[in-house]
CSV table of C-alpha atoms in Angstrom, one decimal:
chain,number,residue,atom,x,y,z
A,1,MET,CA,0.5,-0.6,-0.3
A,2,LEU,CA,1.6,3.3,-0.5
A,3,SER,CA,2.5,5.0,2.4
A,4,ARG,CA,0.2,8.3,2.0
A,5,THR,CA,-3.2,6.5,1.4
A,6,ALA,CA,-2.2,4.5,4.8
A,7,ASP,CA,-1.4,7.7,5.8
A,8,HIS,CA,-4.7,8.6,5.4
A,9,LEU,CA,-6.6,5.8,6.1
A,10,PHE,CA,-4.8,6.1,9.9
A,11,TRP,CA,-5.1,9.6,10.2
A,12,MET,CA,-9.2,9.8,9.3
A,13,ALA,CA,-9.3,6.6,11.9
A,14,ARG,CA,-7.7,8.6,14.4
A,15,TYR,CA,-9.6,12.1,14.1
A,16,THR,CA,-12.9,9.6,14.2
A,17,GLU,CA,-11.6,7.7,17.8
A,18,ARG,CA,-10.4,11.7,18.9
A,19,ALA,CA,-13.9,13.2,18.2
A,20,GLU,CA,-15.6,11.0,19.7
A,21,ASN,CA,-13.1,10.6,23.2
A,22,THR,CA,-14.0,14.2,23.4
A,23,ALA,CA,-17.2,14.3,23.8
A,24,ARG,CA,-16.4,10.9,26.0
A,25,MET,CA,-14.2,13.4,28.5
A,26,LEU,CA,-16.4,16.8,28.4
A,27,ASP,CA,-19.4,14.5,29.2
A,28,VAL,CA,-17.9,13.5,32.2
A,29,ASN,CA,-17.2,17.3,33.0
A,30,VAL,CA,-20.4,18.6,32.5
A,31,GLN,CA,-22.6,15.6,34.7
A,32,THR,CA,-20.0,16.2,37.3
A,33,SER,CA,-19.9,20.0,36.6
A,34,MET,CA,-24.0,19.5,38.3
A,35,LEU,CA,-22.8,17.9,41.3
A,36,PRO,CA,-22.7,20.2,44.3
A,37,GLN,CA,-19.7,22.2,44.7
A,38,SER,CA,-18.3,25.2,45.0
A,39,ALA,CA,-17.4,27.2,41.6
A,40,GLU,CA,-13.7,27.1,42.2
A,41,HIS,CA,-14.0,23.2,43.0
A,42,ALA,CA,-15.5,23.0,39.0
A,43,GLU,CA,-13.6,25.9,37.7
A,44,ASN,CA,-10.9,23.8,38.3
A,45,GLY,CA,-12.1,20.7,37.4
A,46,TRP,CA,-12.6,22.1,33.8
A,47,ARG,CA,-9.5,23.5,34.0
A,48,ALA,CA,-8.0,20.2,34.8
A,49,MET,CA,-10.0,18.6,31.8
A,50,LEU,CA,-7.9,21.4,29.0
A,51,GLY,CA,-4.5,20.0,30.9
A,52,ILE,CA,-4.2,17.2,30.5
A,53,SER,CA,-5.6,17.7,26.5
A,54,GLU,CA,-2.6,20.0,26.7
A,55,LEU,CA,-4.3,22.8,25.4
A,56,GLN,CA,-4.9,25.1,28.3
A,57,SER,CA,-2.6,27.6,27.3
A,58,SER,CA,-4.5,27.6,23.8
A,59,PHE,CA,-7.7,28.9,25.7
A,60,ASP,CA,-6.2,31.2,28.1
A,61,PHE,CA,-4.9,33.1,24.7
A,62,HIS,CA,-8.5,33.1,22.6
A,63,TYR,CA,-10.7,33.2,25.5
A,64,GLY,CA,-8.9,34.3,28.5
A,65,ILE,CA,-11.5,34.1,31.8
A,66,LEU,CA,-13.0,30.5,31.7
A,67,THR,CA,-16.6,29.8,32.1
A,68,LYS,CA,-18.4,26.4,31.5
A,69,LYS,CA,-20.2,28.1,28.3
A,70,ASP,CA,-16.5,29.3,26.8
A,71,VAL,CA,-14.9,26.1,27.3
A,72,LEU,CA,-17.6,24.1,25.4
A,73,ASP,CA,-17.5,26.9,22.6
A,74,PHE,CA,-13.8,25.7,22.1
A,75,MET,CA,-13.7,21.9,22.3
A,76,VAL,CA,-16.9,21.8,19.9
A,77,ARG,CA,-17.0,24.0,17.2
A,78,ASP,CA,-13.8,26.4,17.3
A,79,PRO,CA,-12.2,26.1,14.0
A,80,MET,CA,-8.6,27.8,16.2
A,81,ASN,CA,-8.9,24.0,18.1
A,82,PRO,CA,-7.0,21.4,15.8
A,83,SER,CA,-8.4,18.7,18.6
A,84,SER,CA,-12.5,20.5,18.8
A,85,ILE,CA,-15.2,18.1,18.4
A,86,ALA,CA,-16.1,20.1,14.6
A,87,SER,CA,-11.7,19.8,13.5
A,88,CYS,CA,-11.7,16.3,14.0
A,89,LEU,CA,-15.2,15.1,11.7
A,90,LYS,CA,-13.8,17.6,9.2
A,91,GLU,CA,-10.6,15.9,9.2
A,92,ALA,CA,-11.9,12.6,9.4
A,93,ARG,CA,-13.7,13.7,5.8
A,94,GLU,CA,-11.1,15.6,4.3
A,95,ASN,CA,-9.1,11.9,5.3
A,96,ALA,CA,-11.8,9.8,3.2
A,97,ARG,CA,-11.9,12.0,0.7
A,98,ALA,CA,-8.8,11.3,-0.3
A,99,VAL,CA,-8.7,8.3,-0.4
A,100,ARG,CA,-13.0,7.7,-1.7
A,101,GLY,CA,-11.5,5.0,-3.7
A,102,THR,CA,-10.0,2.8,-1.0
A,103,LEU,CA,-13.4,2.9,0.9
A,104,THR,CA,-16.7,1.0,0.5
A,105,THR,CA,-19.1,3.7,-0.4
A,106,GLU,CA,-21.0,2.8,2.8
A,107,VAL,CA,-17.5,3.9,4.8
A,108,TRP,CA,-17.0,7.0,2.7
A,109,GLU,CA,-21.0,8.7,3.1
A,110,THR,CA,-21.0,7.7,7.0
A,111,GLN,CA,-18.4,10.0,6.8
A,112,ASN,CA,-19.8,12.7,4.3
A,113,ALA,CA,-23.1,12.5,6.3
A,114,THR,CA,-21.5,12.6,10.0
A,115,TRP,CA,-19.6,15.8,9.0
A,116,LEU,CA,-22.6,17.3,6.9
A,117,SER,CA,-25.3,16.2,10.1
A,118,MET,CA,-22.6,17.8,12.3
A,119,GLN,CA,-22.6,21.2,10.6
A,120,GLU,CA,-26.6,21.0,10.9
A,121,LYS,CA,-26.5,20.1,14.9
A,122,LEU,CA,-24.7,22.9,15.0
A,123,ALA,CA,-26.8,25.7,14.2
A,124,SER,CA,-29.6,24.3,15.8
A,125,GLY,CA,-28.3,25.5,19.3
A,126,ILE,CA,-28.5,21.5,20.4
A,127,VAL,CA,-24.9,22.1,22.1
A,128,GLU,CA,-25.8,24.7,24.2
A,129,GLN,CA,-29.4,23.5,25.3
A,130,ASP,CA,-28.5,19.5,26.3
A,131,PRO,CA,-24.8,19.0,25.6
A,132,SER,CA,-24.9,15.6,26.7
A,133,GLN,CA,-27.7,14.9,23.5
A,134,PHE,CA,-24.7,16.1,20.9
A,135,PHE,CA,-21.7,14.1,22.6
A,136,GLU,CA,-24.3,11.0,22.4
A,137,TRP,CA,-24.8,11.9,18.7
A,138,VAL,CA,-21.1,12.2,18.3
A,139,LYS,CA,-20.0,9.1,20.4
A,140,TYR,CA,-22.9,7.0,17.9
A,141,ARG,CA,-21.5,8.0,14.5
A,142,SER,CA,-18.3,7.3,15.8
A,143,HIS,CA,-19.1,3.9,16.8
A,144,LEU,CA,-21.2,4.0,13.0
A,145,SER,CA,-18.1,4.6,11.4
A,146,ARG,CA,-16.3,1.7,13.0
A,147,GLY,CA,-19.6,-0.6,12.1
A,148,VAL,CA,-19.7,0.1,8.7
A,149,THR,CA,-16.3,-0.2,8.3
A,150,LEU,CA,-15.4,-3.9,9.3
A,151,GLY,CA,-19.1,-4.5,7.8
A,152,THR,CA,-18.1,-3.5,4.8
A,153,MET,CA,-14.4,-3.4,3.5
A,154,LEU,CA,-12.0,-6.4,3.1
A,155,LYS,CA,-9.5,-7.0,6.3
A,156,ASP,CA,-6.5,-6.4,3.9
A,157,GLU,CA,-3.9,-3.9,4.8
A,158,ALA,CA,-6.7,-0.5,4.6
A,159,VAL,CA,-8.7,-1.8,7.7
A,160,HIS,CA,-5.2,-2.7,9.6
A,161,PHE,CA,-4.0,0.2,9.6
A,162,ILE,CA,-7.5,2.2,10.3
A,163,ARG,CA,-7.6,0.1,13.1
A,164,LEU,CA,-4.2,1.0,14.1
A,165,GLY,CA,-4.8,4.5,14.2
A,166,THR,CA,-8.5,3.6,15.9
A,167,PHE,CA,-6.9,1.9,19.1
A,168,LEU,CA,-3.4,4.6,19.0
A,169,GLU,CA,-5.6,7.0,19.8
A,170,ARG,CA,-8.0,5.6,21.6
A,171,ALA,CA,-4.9,4.4,24.3
A,172,ASP,CA,-4.5,8.2,24.2
A,173,ASN,CA,-7.7,9.1,24.6
A,174,THR,CA,-8.4,6.8,27.9
A,175,ALA,CA,-5.3,7.7,29.6
A,176,ARG,CA,-6.1,11.4,29.5
A,177,ILE,CA,-9.5,10.8,30.7
A,178,LEU,CA,-8.2,8.6,33.4
A,179,ASP,CA,-5.7,11.3,34.5
A,180,VAL,CA,-8.4,14.0,34.4
A,181,LYS,CA,-9.7,13.0,38.2
A,182,PHE,CA,-5.5,13.3,38.8
A,183,HIS,CA,-4.3,15.9,37.3
A,184,GLY,CA,-2.3,18.3,39.6
A,185,THR,CA,-1.8,15.5,42.1
A,186,LYS,CA,0.9,13.7,43.6
A,187,ALA,CA,-1.5,10.9,42.6
A,188,LYS,CA,-1.5,8.3,45.0
A,189,VAL,CA,-5.1,6.6,45.5
A,190,GLN,CA,-5.5,5.8,48.9
A,191,PRO,CA,-8.1,3.5,50.0
A,192,LYS,CA,-9.7,5.0,52.4
A,193,GLU,CA,-10.5,8.3,50.7
A,194,SER,CA,-13.7,9.5,50.9
A,195,ILE,CA,-15.4,7.0,48.5
A,196,GLN,CA,-19.0,8.2,48.5
A,197,LYS,CA,-18.4,11.7,49.0
A,198,ASP,CA,-16.4,10.7,45.3
A,199,PHE,CA,-19.2,7.8,43.7
A,200,TYR,CA,-20.8,10.3,41.5
A,201,TYR,CA,-16.9,11.5,40.3
A,202,TRP,CA,-16.0,7.9,39.8
A,203,ALA,CA,-20.0,7.0,38.5
A,204,ALA,CA,-19.6,9.6,35.1
A,205,LEU,CA,-15.9,8.8,34.8
A,206,LEU,CA,-17.2,5.5,34.5
A,207,HIS,CA,-20.4,6.2,31.9
A,208,SER,CA,-18.0,8.2,29.8
A,209,VAL,CA,-16.2,5.1,28.2
A,210,SER,CA,-18.7,2.4,28.4
A,211,GLY,CA,-17.3,1.2,31.3
A,212,PHE,CA,-20.4,1.7,34.2
A,213,GLU,CA,-22.3,-2.4,33.3
A,214,ILE,CA,-18.6,-3.5,32.7
A,215,TYR,CA,-17.6,-2.7,36.7
A,216,ARG,CA,-20.4,-4.2,37.6
A,217,LYS,CA,-19.6,-7.2,36.1
A,218,VAL,CA,-16.4,-7.8,37.2
A,219,TYR,CA,-16.6,-6.4,40.5
A,220,ARG,CA,-19.2,-6.4,42.0
A,221,ASP,CA,-18.9,-4.1,44.4
A,222,VAL,CA,-18.9,-0.7,45.1
A,223,ILE,CA,-17.0,2.0,43.0
A,224,THR,CA,-13.0,2.9,43.9
A,225,PRO,CA,-10.1,4.5,42.3
A,226,GLU,CA,-8.2,1.7,42.8
A,227,ARG,CA,-10.4,-1.1,41.2
A,228,VAL,CA,-11.8,2.0,38.4
A,229,ALA,CA,-7.5,2.2,37.1
A,230,GLU,CA,-7.2,-1.2,37.6
A,231,LEU,CA,-10.4,-1.6,34.9
A,232,LEU,CA,-8.6,0.8,32.8
A,233,MET,CA,-6.1,0.2,32.5
A,234,LEU,CA,-4.9,-3.9,33.1
A,235,ARG,CA,-8.5,-5.6,31.6
A,236,GLY,CA,-7.5,-6.6,28.7
A,237,ASN,CA,-11.7,-8.1,28.6
A,238,MET,CA,-12.3,-4.3,28.4
A,239,PRO,CA,-12.1,-2.4,24.6
A,240,ARG,CA,-10.9,0.7,26.1
A,241,SER,CA,-8.6,-0.2,28.5
A,242,LEU,CA,-5.0,0.8,27.7
A,243,LEU,CA,-4.4,-3.2,27.6
A,244,ALA,CA,-6.5,-3.9,25.1
A,245,CYS,CA,-5.2,-1.2,23.2
A,246,MET,CA,-2.2,-1.9,23.1
A,247,ASP,CA,-3.2,-6.0,22.4
A,248,GLU,CA,-5.1,-4.3,19.1
A,249,VAL,CA,-2.2,-2.2,18.4
A,250,VAL,CA,0.5,-5.6,18.4
A,251,ALA,CA,-1.1,-7.0,16.7
A,252,ASN,CA,-1.8,-4.6,13.5
A,253,LEU,CA,1.7,-3.6,14.0
A,254,ALA,CA,2.7,-7.3,13.1
A,255,VAL,CA,0.0,-7.5,9.8
A,256,VAL,CA,1.0,-4.7,8.6
A,257,SER,CA,5.2,-5.4,9.4
A,258,ASN,CA,8.0,-4.0,7.0
A,259,ASP,CA,11.5,-4.7,6.1
A,260,VAL,CA,11.9,-1.2,8.9
A,261,SER,CA,9.9,-1.5,11.5
A,262,ALA,CA,11.6,-4.3,13.5
A,263,ASP,CA,11.9,-1.8,16.1
A,264,THR,CA,8.4,0.4,16.4
A,265,GLU,CA,7.4,-2.9,17.0
A,266,ARG,CA,9.7,-4.2,19.7
A,267,PHE,CA,8.8,-0.8,21.1
A,268,ALA,CA,5.3,-1.2,21.3
A,269,GLY,CA,5.2,-4.8,22.3
A,270,LYS,CA,7.4,-4.0,25.7
A,271,LEU,CA,5.1,-1.5,25.7
A,272,HIS,CA,2.5,-4.1,26.1
A,273,ALA,CA,4.1,-6.0,28.4
A,274,GLU,CA,4.2,-4.2,31.0
A,275,LEU,CA,0.8,-3.2,30.6
A,276,LYS,CA,0.4,-7.0,30.4
A,277,PHE,CA,2.3,-7.9,33.8
A,278,ALA,CA,2.0,-4.9,35.9
A,279,THR,CA,-0.2,-4.9,39.0
A,280,ILE,CA,-2.8,-2.1,39.9
A,281,GLU,CA,-0.8,-1.9,43.1
A,282,ASP,CA,2.8,-1.2,41.6
A,283,ILE,CA,0.8,1.7,39.2
A,284,LEU,CA,-0.7,2.7,42.5
A,285,ASN,CA,3.0,2.9,44.4
A,286,ALA,CA,4.0,4.5,41.8
A,287,GLY,CA,2.2,7.2,41.6
A,288,LEU,CA,-0.9,6.8,39.2
A,289,HIS,CA,-0.2,10.5,37.9
A,290,ASN,CA,3.1,9.9,36.3
A,291,THR,CA,2.2,6.3,35.3
A,292,LEU,CA,-0.5,8.0,33.0
A,293,THR,CA,1.9,11.2,32.2
A,294,GLU,CA,5.4,8.8,31.3
A,295,PHE,CA,2.4,5.9,29.4
A,296,LEU,CA,1.4,9.5,27.3
A,297,GLU,CA,4.7,10.2,26.3
A,298,ARG,CA,5.5,6.8,25.5
A,299,ILE,CA,2.1,6.7,22.9
A,300,PHE,CA,3.3,9.6,21.6
A,301,GLU,CA,6.0,7.8,20.9
A,302,LEU,CA,4.9,5.0,19.4
A,303,GLY,CA,2.7,7.4,16.7
A,304,ASN,CA,5.8,8.9,15.8
A,305,ARG,CA,7.7,5.6,14.8
A,306,ILE,CA,4.7,4.6,12.9
A,307,SER,CA,4.8,7.5,10.8
A,308,ARG,CA,8.3,6.8,10.0
A,309,ASP,CA,8.1,3.9,9.4
A,310,PHE,CA,4.2,3.5,7.4
A,311,LEU,CA,3.4,6.8,6.2
A,312,VAL,CA,4.2,10.1,5.0
A,313,PRO,CA,7.4,11.3,6.6
A,314,LEU,CA,6.8,14.3,9.5
A,315,ALA,CA,7.8,17.9,8.4
A,316,ALA,CA,11.2,18.4,10.1
């Protein structure tokens, strides 16, 4: 496959997944902002989200004073923010258009219809009236895109590069969503922390990654921070966990392997093995925030290595 074609497929999938995960992260904050809390605590929650997304300085430059309305505007529709939902869905559509001949008609029409429908929804004022409903729509369109891709495309290299992009982006975003809770702290969870007070925050986080029912099936007990972290990091049967994402990244890398990708495969394999054989006790002792920060750095490096070995070279 031509590297440019692989590049467009990879980034089509990444941008689609990024839009979904931005919607998930925003929905957590919208839900938790409605819980009883001080104005300062609510503002810190929004700042933590911007900080872990590495968008705090960009937001401050364009908006100045932080308000919930402005954060939603910045993260949903602002064209100056390349990680906004609108920007991501636009880029996903443009990458799909560039390789329209490689995609099935159903995949292309799904991407195109998502972009057109999004513009109508933003114009209707739904984000201001019922942001959670809009975020559910974004998640649904992402699910639809993945389902149509797997249901209609030949299982060749094109699908494997799409899967690579999806799970690399998902790993990055799952780590960020989890780290929002701990951003700016030493992040060592104390077992006897006021769990009752935090219950609704953890429940909202689990809902944001479609993990609430899964948590109940796996643990059959009250929600605790340690178990949430274990579920989202180390459970290979949890679809959005870091380990499950790395399972897919390693498997798809092996299929598209080429003459220069051995080092990248080893790099991914090492990260995968560390998650597979880790325990949550070891992670908490090292500091959850520190562990997630290191993971994000290594996922970024892995993305660069994949670009170097398979895709269009990064600009100097």
